XYZ file of C-alpha atoms in Angstrom:
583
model
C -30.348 -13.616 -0.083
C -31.077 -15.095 3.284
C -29.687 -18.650 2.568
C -26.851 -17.161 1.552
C -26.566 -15.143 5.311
C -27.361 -18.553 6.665
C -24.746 -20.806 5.220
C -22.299 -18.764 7.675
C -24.119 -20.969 10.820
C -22.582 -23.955 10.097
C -21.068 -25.132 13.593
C -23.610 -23.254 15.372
C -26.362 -25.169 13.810
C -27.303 -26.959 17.425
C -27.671 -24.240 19.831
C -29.486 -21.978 16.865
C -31.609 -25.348 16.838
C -31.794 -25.589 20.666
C -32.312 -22.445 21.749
C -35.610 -22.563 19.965
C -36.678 -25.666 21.547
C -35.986 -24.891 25.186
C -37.942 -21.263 24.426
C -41.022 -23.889 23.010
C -40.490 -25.742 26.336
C -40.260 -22.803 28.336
C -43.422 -20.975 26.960
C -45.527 -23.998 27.535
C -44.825 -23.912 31.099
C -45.678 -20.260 31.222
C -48.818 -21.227 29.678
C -50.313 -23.772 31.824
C -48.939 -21.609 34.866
C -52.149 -19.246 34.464
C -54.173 -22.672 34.558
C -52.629 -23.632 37.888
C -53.287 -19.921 39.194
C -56.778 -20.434 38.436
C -57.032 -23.895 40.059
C -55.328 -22.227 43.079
C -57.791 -19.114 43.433
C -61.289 -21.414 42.775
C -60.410 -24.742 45.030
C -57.727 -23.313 47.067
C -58.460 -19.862 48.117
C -62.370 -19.771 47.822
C -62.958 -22.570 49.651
C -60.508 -21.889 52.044
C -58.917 -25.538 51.599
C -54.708 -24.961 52.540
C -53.576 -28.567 51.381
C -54.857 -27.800 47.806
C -53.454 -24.272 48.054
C -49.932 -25.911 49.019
C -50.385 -29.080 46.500
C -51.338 -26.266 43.608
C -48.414 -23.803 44.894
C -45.368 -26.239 44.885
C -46.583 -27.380 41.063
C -46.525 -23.837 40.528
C -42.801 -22.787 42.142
C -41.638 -26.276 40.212
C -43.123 -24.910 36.844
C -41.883 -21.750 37.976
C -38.171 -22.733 38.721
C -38.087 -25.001 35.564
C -39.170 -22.161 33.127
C -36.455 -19.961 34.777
C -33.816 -23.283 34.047
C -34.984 -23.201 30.185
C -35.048 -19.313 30.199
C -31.396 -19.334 30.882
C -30.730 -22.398 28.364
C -32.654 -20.572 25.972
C -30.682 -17.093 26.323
C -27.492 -18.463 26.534
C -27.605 -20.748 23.426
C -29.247 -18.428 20.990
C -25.901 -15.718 22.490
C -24.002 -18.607 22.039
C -25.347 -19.531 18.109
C -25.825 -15.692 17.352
C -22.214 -14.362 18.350
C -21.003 -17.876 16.167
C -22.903 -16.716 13.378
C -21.506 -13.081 13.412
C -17.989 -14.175 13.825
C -18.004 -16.605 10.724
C -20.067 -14.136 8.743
C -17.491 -11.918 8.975
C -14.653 -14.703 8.091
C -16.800 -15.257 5.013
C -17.210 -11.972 3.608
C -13.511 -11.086 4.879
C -12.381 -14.263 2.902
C -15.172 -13.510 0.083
C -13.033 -9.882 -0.449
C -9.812 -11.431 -0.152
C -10.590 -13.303 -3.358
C -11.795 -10.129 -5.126
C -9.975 -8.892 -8.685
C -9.304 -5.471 -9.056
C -12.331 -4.598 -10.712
C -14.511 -6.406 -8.247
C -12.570 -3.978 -5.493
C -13.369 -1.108 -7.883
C -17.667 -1.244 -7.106
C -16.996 -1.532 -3.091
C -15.390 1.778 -1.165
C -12.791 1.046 1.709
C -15.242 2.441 3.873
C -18.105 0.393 2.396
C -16.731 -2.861 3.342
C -15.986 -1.928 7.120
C -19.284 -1.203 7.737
C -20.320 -4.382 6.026
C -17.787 -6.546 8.574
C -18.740 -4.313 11.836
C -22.043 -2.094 11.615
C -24.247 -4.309 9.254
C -22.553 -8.004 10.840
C -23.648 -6.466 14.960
C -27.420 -5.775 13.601
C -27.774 -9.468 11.568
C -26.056 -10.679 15.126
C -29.032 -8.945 16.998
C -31.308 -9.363 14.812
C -30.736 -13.303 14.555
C -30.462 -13.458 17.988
C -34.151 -11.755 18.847
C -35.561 -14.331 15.959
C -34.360 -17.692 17.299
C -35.797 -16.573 21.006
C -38.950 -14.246 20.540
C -39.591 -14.732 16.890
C -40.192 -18.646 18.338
C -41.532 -17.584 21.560
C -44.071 -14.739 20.639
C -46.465 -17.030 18.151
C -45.963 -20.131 20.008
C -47.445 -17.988 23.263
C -50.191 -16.491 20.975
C -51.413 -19.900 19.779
C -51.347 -21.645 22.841
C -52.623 -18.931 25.101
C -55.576 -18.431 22.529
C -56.629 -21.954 22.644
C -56.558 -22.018 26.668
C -58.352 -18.587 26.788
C -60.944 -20.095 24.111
C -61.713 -23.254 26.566
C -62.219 -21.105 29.590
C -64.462 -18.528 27.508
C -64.776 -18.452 23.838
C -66.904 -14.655 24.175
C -65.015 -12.989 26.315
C -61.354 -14.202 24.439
C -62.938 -11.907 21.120
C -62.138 -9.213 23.041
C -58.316 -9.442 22.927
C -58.597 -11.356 19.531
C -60.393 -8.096 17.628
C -56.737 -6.342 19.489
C -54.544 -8.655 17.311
C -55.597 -6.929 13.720
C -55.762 -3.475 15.451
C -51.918 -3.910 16.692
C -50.944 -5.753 13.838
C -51.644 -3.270 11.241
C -50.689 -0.298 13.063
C -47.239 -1.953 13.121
C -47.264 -2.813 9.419
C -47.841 0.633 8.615
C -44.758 2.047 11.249
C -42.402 -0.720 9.754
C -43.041 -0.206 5.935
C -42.324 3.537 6.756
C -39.344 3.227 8.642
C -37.118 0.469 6.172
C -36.490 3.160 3.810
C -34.818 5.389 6.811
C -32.778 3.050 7.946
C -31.297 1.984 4.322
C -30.020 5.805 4.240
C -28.585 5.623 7.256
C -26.738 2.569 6.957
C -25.235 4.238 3.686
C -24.159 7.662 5.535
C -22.611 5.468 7.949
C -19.690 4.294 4.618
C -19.303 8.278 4.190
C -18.719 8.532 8.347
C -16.239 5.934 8.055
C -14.627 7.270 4.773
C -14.451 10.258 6.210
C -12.416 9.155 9.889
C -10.215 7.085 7.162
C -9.240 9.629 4.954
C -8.612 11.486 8.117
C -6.587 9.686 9.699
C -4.177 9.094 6.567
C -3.995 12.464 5.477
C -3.906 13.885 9.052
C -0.196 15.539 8.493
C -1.630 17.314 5.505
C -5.023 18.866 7.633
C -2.350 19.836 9.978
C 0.488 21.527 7.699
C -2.908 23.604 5.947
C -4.698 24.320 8.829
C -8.025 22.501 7.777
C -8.823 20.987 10.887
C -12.136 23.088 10.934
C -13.144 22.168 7.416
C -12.505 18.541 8.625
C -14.610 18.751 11.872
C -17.179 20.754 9.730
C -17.383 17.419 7.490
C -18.010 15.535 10.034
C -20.397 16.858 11.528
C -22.159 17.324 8.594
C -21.757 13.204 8.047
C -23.192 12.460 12.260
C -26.057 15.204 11.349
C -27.384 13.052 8.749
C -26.920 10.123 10.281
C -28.665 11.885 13.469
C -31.600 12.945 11.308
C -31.950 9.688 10.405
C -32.226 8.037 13.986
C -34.070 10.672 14.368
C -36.866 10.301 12.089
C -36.860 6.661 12.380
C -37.121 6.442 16.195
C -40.248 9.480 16.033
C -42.042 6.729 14.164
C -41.371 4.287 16.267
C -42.356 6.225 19.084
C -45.584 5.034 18.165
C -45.077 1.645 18.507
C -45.250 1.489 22.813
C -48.331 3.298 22.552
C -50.561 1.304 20.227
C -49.303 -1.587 22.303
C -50.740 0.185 25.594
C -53.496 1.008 24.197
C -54.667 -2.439 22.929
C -53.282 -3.924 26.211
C -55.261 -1.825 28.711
C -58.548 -1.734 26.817
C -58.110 -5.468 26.180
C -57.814 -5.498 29.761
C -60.450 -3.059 30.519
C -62.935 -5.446 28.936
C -62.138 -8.372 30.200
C -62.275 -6.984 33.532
C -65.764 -5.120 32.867
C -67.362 -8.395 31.170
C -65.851 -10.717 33.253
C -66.937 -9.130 36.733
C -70.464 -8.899 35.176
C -70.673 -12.514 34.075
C -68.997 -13.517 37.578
C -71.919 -11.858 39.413
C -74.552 -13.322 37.127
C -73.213 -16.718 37.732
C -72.764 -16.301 41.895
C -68.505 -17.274 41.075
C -70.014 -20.685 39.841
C -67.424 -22.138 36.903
C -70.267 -24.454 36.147
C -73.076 -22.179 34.942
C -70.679 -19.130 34.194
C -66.955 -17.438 34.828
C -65.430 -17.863 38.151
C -62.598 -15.460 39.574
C -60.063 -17.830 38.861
C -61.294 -18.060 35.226
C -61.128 -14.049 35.353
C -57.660 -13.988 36.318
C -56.773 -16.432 34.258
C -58.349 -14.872 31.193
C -56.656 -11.635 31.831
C -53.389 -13.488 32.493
C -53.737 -15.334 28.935
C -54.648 -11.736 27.273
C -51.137 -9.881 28.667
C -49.524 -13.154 27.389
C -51.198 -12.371 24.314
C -50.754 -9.099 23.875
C -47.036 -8.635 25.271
C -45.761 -11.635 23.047
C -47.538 -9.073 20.160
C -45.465 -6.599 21.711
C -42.286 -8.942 21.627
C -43.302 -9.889 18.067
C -43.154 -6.171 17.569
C -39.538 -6.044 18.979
C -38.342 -8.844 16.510
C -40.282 -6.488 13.727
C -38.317 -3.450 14.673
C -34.814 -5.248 14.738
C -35.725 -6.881 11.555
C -36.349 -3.997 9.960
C -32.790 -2.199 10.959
C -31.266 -5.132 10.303
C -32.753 -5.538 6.515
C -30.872 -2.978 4.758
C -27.498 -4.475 6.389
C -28.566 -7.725 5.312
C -29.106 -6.438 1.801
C -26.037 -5.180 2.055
C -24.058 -8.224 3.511
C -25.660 -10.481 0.784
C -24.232 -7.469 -1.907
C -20.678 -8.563 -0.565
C -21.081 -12.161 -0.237
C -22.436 -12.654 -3.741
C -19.718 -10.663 -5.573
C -17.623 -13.455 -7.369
C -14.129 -13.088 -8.734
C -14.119 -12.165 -12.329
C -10.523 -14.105 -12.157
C -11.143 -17.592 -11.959
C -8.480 -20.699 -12.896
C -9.237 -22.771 -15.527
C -10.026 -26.378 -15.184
C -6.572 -27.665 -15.884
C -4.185 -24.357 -15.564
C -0.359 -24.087 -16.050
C 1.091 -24.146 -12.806
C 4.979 -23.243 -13.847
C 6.151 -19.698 -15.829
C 8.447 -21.030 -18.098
C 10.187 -17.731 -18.572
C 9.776 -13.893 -17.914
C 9.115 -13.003 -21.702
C 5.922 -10.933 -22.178
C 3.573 -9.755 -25.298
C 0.577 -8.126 -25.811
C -1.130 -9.123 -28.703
C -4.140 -6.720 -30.279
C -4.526 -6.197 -26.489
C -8.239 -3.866 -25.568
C -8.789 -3.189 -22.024
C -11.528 -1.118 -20.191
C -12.888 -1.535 -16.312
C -16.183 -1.460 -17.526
C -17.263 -3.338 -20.528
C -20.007 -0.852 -20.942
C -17.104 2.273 -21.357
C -17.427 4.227 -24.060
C -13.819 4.441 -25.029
C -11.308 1.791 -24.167
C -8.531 2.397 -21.585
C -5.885 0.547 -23.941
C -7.095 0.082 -27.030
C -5.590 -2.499 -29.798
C -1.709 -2.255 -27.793
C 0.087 -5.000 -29.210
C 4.300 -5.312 -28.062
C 6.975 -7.916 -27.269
C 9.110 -8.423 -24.187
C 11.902 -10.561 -24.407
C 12.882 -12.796 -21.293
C 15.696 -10.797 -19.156
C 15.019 -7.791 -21.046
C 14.876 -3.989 -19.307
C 11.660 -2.484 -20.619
C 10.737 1.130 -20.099
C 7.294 2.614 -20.283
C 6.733 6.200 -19.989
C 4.047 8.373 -20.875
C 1.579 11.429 -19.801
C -0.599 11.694 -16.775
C -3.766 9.323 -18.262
C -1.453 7.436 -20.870
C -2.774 4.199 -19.127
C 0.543 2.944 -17.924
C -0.413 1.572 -14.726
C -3.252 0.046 -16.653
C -0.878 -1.937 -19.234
C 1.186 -2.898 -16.583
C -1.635 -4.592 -14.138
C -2.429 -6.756 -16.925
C 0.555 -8.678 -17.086
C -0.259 -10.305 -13.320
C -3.875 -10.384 -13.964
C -5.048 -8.041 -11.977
C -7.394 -7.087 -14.585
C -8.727 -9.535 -17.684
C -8.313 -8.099 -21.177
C -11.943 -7.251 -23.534
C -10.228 -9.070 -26.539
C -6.867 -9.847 -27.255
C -4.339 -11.554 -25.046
C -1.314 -11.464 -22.516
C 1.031 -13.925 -22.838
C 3.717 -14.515 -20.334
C 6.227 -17.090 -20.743
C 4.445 -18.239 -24.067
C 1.286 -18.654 -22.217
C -1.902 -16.620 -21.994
C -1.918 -15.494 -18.709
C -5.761 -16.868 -18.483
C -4.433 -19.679 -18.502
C -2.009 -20.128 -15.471
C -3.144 -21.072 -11.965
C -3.531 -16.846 -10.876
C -1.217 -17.902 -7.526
C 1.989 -19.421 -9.380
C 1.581 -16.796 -12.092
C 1.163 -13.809 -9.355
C 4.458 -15.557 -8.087
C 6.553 -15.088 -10.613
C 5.491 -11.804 -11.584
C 6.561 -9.200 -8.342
C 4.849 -5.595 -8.843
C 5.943 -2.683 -6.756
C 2.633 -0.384 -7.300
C 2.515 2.963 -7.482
C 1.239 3.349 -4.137
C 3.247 2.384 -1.629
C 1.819 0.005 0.843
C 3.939 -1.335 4.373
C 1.454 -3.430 7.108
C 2.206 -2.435 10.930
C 4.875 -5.050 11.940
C 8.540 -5.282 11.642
C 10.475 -4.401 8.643
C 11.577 -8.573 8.753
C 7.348 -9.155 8.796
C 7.123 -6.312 6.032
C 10.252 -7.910 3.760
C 8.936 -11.724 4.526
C 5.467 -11.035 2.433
C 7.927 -11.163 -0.227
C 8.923 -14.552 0.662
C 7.740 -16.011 3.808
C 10.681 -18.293 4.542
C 13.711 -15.685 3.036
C 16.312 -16.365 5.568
C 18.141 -13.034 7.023
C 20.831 -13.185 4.615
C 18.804 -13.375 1.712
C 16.483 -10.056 3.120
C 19.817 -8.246 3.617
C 20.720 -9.067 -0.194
C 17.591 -7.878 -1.884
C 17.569 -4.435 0.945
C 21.140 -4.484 -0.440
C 20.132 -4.095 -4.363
C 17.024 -1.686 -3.690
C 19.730 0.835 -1.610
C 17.567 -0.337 1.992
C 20.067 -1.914 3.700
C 22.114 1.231 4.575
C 19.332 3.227 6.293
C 17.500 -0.118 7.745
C 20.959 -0.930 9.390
C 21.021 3.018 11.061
C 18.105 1.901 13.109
C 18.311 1.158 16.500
C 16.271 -1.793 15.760
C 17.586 -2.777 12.459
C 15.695 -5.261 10.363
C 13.340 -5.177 13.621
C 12.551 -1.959 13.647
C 8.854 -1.638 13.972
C 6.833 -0.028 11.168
C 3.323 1.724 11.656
C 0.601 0.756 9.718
C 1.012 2.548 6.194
C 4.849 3.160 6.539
C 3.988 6.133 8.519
C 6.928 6.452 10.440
C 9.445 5.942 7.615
C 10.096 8.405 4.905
C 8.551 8.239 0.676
C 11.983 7.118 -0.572
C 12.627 4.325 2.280
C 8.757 3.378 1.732
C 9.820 2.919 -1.764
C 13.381 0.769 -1.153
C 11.216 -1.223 1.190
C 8.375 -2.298 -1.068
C 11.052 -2.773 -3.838
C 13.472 -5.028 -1.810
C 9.491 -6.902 -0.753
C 9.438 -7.464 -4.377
C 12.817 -8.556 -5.099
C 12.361 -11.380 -2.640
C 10.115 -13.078 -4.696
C 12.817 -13.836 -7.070
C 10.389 -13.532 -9.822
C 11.037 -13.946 -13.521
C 9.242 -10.552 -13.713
C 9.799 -7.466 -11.767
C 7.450 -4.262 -12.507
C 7.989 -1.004 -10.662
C 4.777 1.392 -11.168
C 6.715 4.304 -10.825
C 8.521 3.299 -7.488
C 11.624 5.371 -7.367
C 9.750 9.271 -7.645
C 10.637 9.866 -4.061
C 14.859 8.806 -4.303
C 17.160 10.860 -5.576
C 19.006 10.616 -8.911
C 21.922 9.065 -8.018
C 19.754 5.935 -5.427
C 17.746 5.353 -8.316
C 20.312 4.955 -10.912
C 22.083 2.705 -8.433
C 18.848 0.496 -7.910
C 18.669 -0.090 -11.466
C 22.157 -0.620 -12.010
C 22.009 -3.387 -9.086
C 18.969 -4.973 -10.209
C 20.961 -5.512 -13.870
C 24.049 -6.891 -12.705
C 22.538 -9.386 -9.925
C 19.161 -10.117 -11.664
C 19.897 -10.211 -15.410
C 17.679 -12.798 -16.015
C 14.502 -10.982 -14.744
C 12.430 -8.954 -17.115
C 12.353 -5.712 -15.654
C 9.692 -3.325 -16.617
C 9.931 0.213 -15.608
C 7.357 2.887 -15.674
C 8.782 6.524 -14.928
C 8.046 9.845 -15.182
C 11.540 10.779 -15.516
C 13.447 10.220 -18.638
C 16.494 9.167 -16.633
C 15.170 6.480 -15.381
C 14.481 4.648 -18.248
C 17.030 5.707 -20.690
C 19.179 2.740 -20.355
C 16.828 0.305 -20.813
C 17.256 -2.176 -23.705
C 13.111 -0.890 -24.751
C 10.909 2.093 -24.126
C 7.701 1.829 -25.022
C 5.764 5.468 -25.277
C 2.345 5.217 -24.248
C -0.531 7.746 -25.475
C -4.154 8.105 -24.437
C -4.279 4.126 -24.040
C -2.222 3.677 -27.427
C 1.458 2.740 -28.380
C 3.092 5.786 -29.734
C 6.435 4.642 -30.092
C 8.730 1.162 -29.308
C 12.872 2.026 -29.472
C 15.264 2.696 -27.351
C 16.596 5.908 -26.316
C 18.394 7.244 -28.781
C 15.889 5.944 -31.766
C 13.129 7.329 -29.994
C 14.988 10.751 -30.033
C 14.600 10.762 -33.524
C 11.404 9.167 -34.156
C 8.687 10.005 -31.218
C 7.716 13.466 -30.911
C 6.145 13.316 -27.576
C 9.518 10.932 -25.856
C 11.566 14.332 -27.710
C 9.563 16.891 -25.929
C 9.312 15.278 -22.754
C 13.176 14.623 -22.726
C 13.968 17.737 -23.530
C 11.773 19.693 -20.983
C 13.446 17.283 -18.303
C 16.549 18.219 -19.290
C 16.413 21.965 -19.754
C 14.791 22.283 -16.368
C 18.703 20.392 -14.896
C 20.634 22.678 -17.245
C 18.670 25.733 -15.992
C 18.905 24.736 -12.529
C 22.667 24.379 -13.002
């Protein structure tokens, strides 16, 4: 899980590898500095001799200065490696998603994956960052400082070694209890953010009804838990400074008592016993000790946050595609016929019931295909199968003569353009919105395809034309020009399919009549497949297929369907009994 974190390093590899070294280089300075202090206090002060106080004191103020120097090199290298490693973690799981299938977007929420790239990425960055400084630092200081301490005084360092287990357990105990904490948190934070989300995009709608209560209520509800979280966490915690003190100052305590004892005993005489210098020393070693415990703790703490995002970023980073190419894939779409044969589909392979079960139909190249059907027929389904969106459970989609497993997924997703059922614009210009259709489509060729989806007219009443500037969503355009937009997108493509998922509900009649008639006369060659909820829409099309609780009802065209499908009858007929009452 960790390796897999750690492949993101890659460029940073030398300062994460050099900030370690200069904190190594670093602590043993501070380590023989206590030494030096020692030396000072016994043949310097005590025996009042200035030229080994000076001699002592400059080696001391160059350790000193050259500790700072590798302090800094140390902090700003593992910033340096640490802020790397965040931003290419986030490049990898960003990337990692952008490779996703539908079904491998269908187990992560929106909301789920931001605080994967921001929350969870900042708390690996800290955490990383504490590990490669004081993770290094805090045992090499231990060590070290324990095997000075032991060659001034191998009795009195016991005291401050029993400390070690004391601290060290109580800090097991504090961490094991808080993990769990901060794994709920982490998860209230997806429902904060997919609550600000849906928000934000359904803002007009809070407003219109008035629910701007209900939606701070929510909120708050979300921040309380996330509050009571914190909360609980940091009262455990709590405990954490005060264990420390506690071991510190009666470390300390004893030292001191011991020590001034063993001084007086011996007359300050290194030889037969401890001197003063020894003392200080000694007590030096045992806060170098004991705060590099407390460091040690710090790393512990951040560790512990930072686990559950780990988890979490590893979760993200391990999901595969379940839409791979094959070894040696079709790279060209000979045409835009399409069939299903004995076609069963579900999201899950564990479902109980199938979403389309045994659908088997032919599509001839050029042909206009309608699909209609009742909320839950599983059009949308049948339809995101021809692009591979989704992979069939058994059976087969052939486009162009050719399983559709078996095409490179770009050049196939090329030549097969799907307006979805949800609209979807990016904040940029309508150009920048039009040119993810094709990325070199020259301004004529935009104008054309806003020409046959009925765009052109309305773009052109802009101010700003085809550089108008549209907010993220399409917010500031309306359903019906969102539509004419994503359709003209599509059209771009020039693909040898076209499907619209139901992408004309928000024009009128008499646009959406014209937007099929255009795409038939200046397209003929494209297989157009249509799914509608209005009868109108599809009624000239050379096929209608009638789709029924993941089944083919009925295959015909309009007129033969009239006769043979009982549910195409009734729906036709309540369509158009609701226009002749309205008249």
């Amino acid at each position: 899980m960790v390796r897999k974190l750690f492949a993101s390093i890659r460029e940073y590899k030398k300062p994460g590898l050099m900030a370690p070294l200069y904190v190594i280089i670093e602590s043993i300075l501070e380590i023989l500095i206590p030494t030096l202090m020692a030396l000072l206090i016994d043949n310097g002060i005590a025996k009042s001799n200035m030229n080994e106080v000076l001699r002592v004191g400059i080696v001391l103020v160059v350790f000193s200065l050259f500790a700072l120097f590798f302090g800094v090199r140390a902090g700003t290298n593992a910033a340096v490696a640490a802020s790397g490693f965040a931003r290419n973690l986030r490049k990898d799981m960003f990337y990692n998603v952008q490779t996703f299938s539908f079904s491998n977007i269908d187990k992560f929420s929106t909301s789920s994956i931001i605080t994967r790239l921001t929350t969870d990425v900042t708390n690996v960055q800290m955490a990383y960052q504490m590990v490669i400084r004081l993770a290094v630092r805090s045992p090499f200081m231990i060590i070290f400082a324990m095997i000075f301490s032991f060659r001034i005084d191998s009795s009195m360092s016991m005291i401050f070694l029993g400390a070690i287990p004391v601290l060290g357990i109580g800090l097991w105990f504090i961490m094991s209890s808080v993990h769990p904490i901060f794994a709920k948190v982490f998860g209230y934070y997806d429902l904060l953010n997919s609550a600000v989300e849906e928000n934000l995009h359904g803002m007009r709608v809070v407003k219109s009804y008035n629910r701007e209560k209900f939606e701070e209520k929510k909120f708050t509800g979300i921040s309380q838990l996330i509050f009571q979280g914190f909360t609980r966490a940091g009262k455990r915690l709590s405990f954490v400074a005060p264990l420390m003190q506690i071991c510190l100052y009666t470390s300390m305590l004893l030292l001191s008592w011991f020590g001034a004892k063993e001084i007086i005993a011996s007359g300050n005489n290194a030889a037969i016993g401890l001197s003063t210098g020894e003392l200080a020393s000694m007590i030096t070693y045992a806060m170098q000790i004991l705060m590099s415990l407390m460091m040690l703790s710090m790393v512990v703490v951040m560790i512990t946050i930072s686990r559950a995002s780990i988890e979490r970023i590893a979760a993200l980073l391990s999901e595969n595609s379940d839409l791979t190419n094959p070894e040696n894939p079709v790279c060209e779409v000979p045409d835009g016929s399409v069939v299903f044969d004995h076609v069963t589909f579900s999201y899950s392979r564990t479902a109980d019931k199938p979403v389309l079960d045994d659908v088997s139909v032919a599509i001839a190249a050029g042909q206009v295909v309608g699909i209609i059907g009742g909320t839950g027929s599983s059009k949308s389904s049948f339809v995101q199968l021809i692009p591979r969106l989704y992979d069939v459970i058994s059976g087969s989609v052939r486009v162009g003569g050719v399983d559709v497993r078996d095409y490179e997924v770009d050049v196939l997703r090329n030549q097969v353009a799907m307006v979805l059922q949800k609209n979807v614009l990016f904040s940029g210009t309508i150009k920048e919105n039009l040119r993810w259709g094709n990325e070199n489509a020259t301004d004529d060729e935009m104008r054309h395809a806003a020409q046959l989806a009925q765009a052109d007219e309305f773009i052109s009443g802009f101010p700003d034309g085809y550089d108008t500037y549209i907010e993220q969503g399409g917010s500031n355009v309306s359903g019906g020009q969102r539509q004419r937009l994503c359709i003209a997108r599509a059209l771009l493509k020039n693909p040898k399919v076209l499907i619209l998922d139901d992408s004309t509900s928000a024009v009128d009649m008499a646009t959406d009549s014209k937007i099929r008639e255009a795409m038939r006369t200046h397209i003929p060659g494209t297989t157009k497949i249509i799914i509608a909820q209005r009868v109108a829409s599809v009624q000239d099309a050379d096929m209608i297929i009638v789709l029924d609780d993941g089944r083919i009802s009925a295959v015909g065209t309009h007129e033969q369907l009239l006769e043979s499908s009982s549910i195409y009858c009734e729906v036709y007929h309540s369509q158009t009994k609701g226009s002749i009452l309205h008249e």
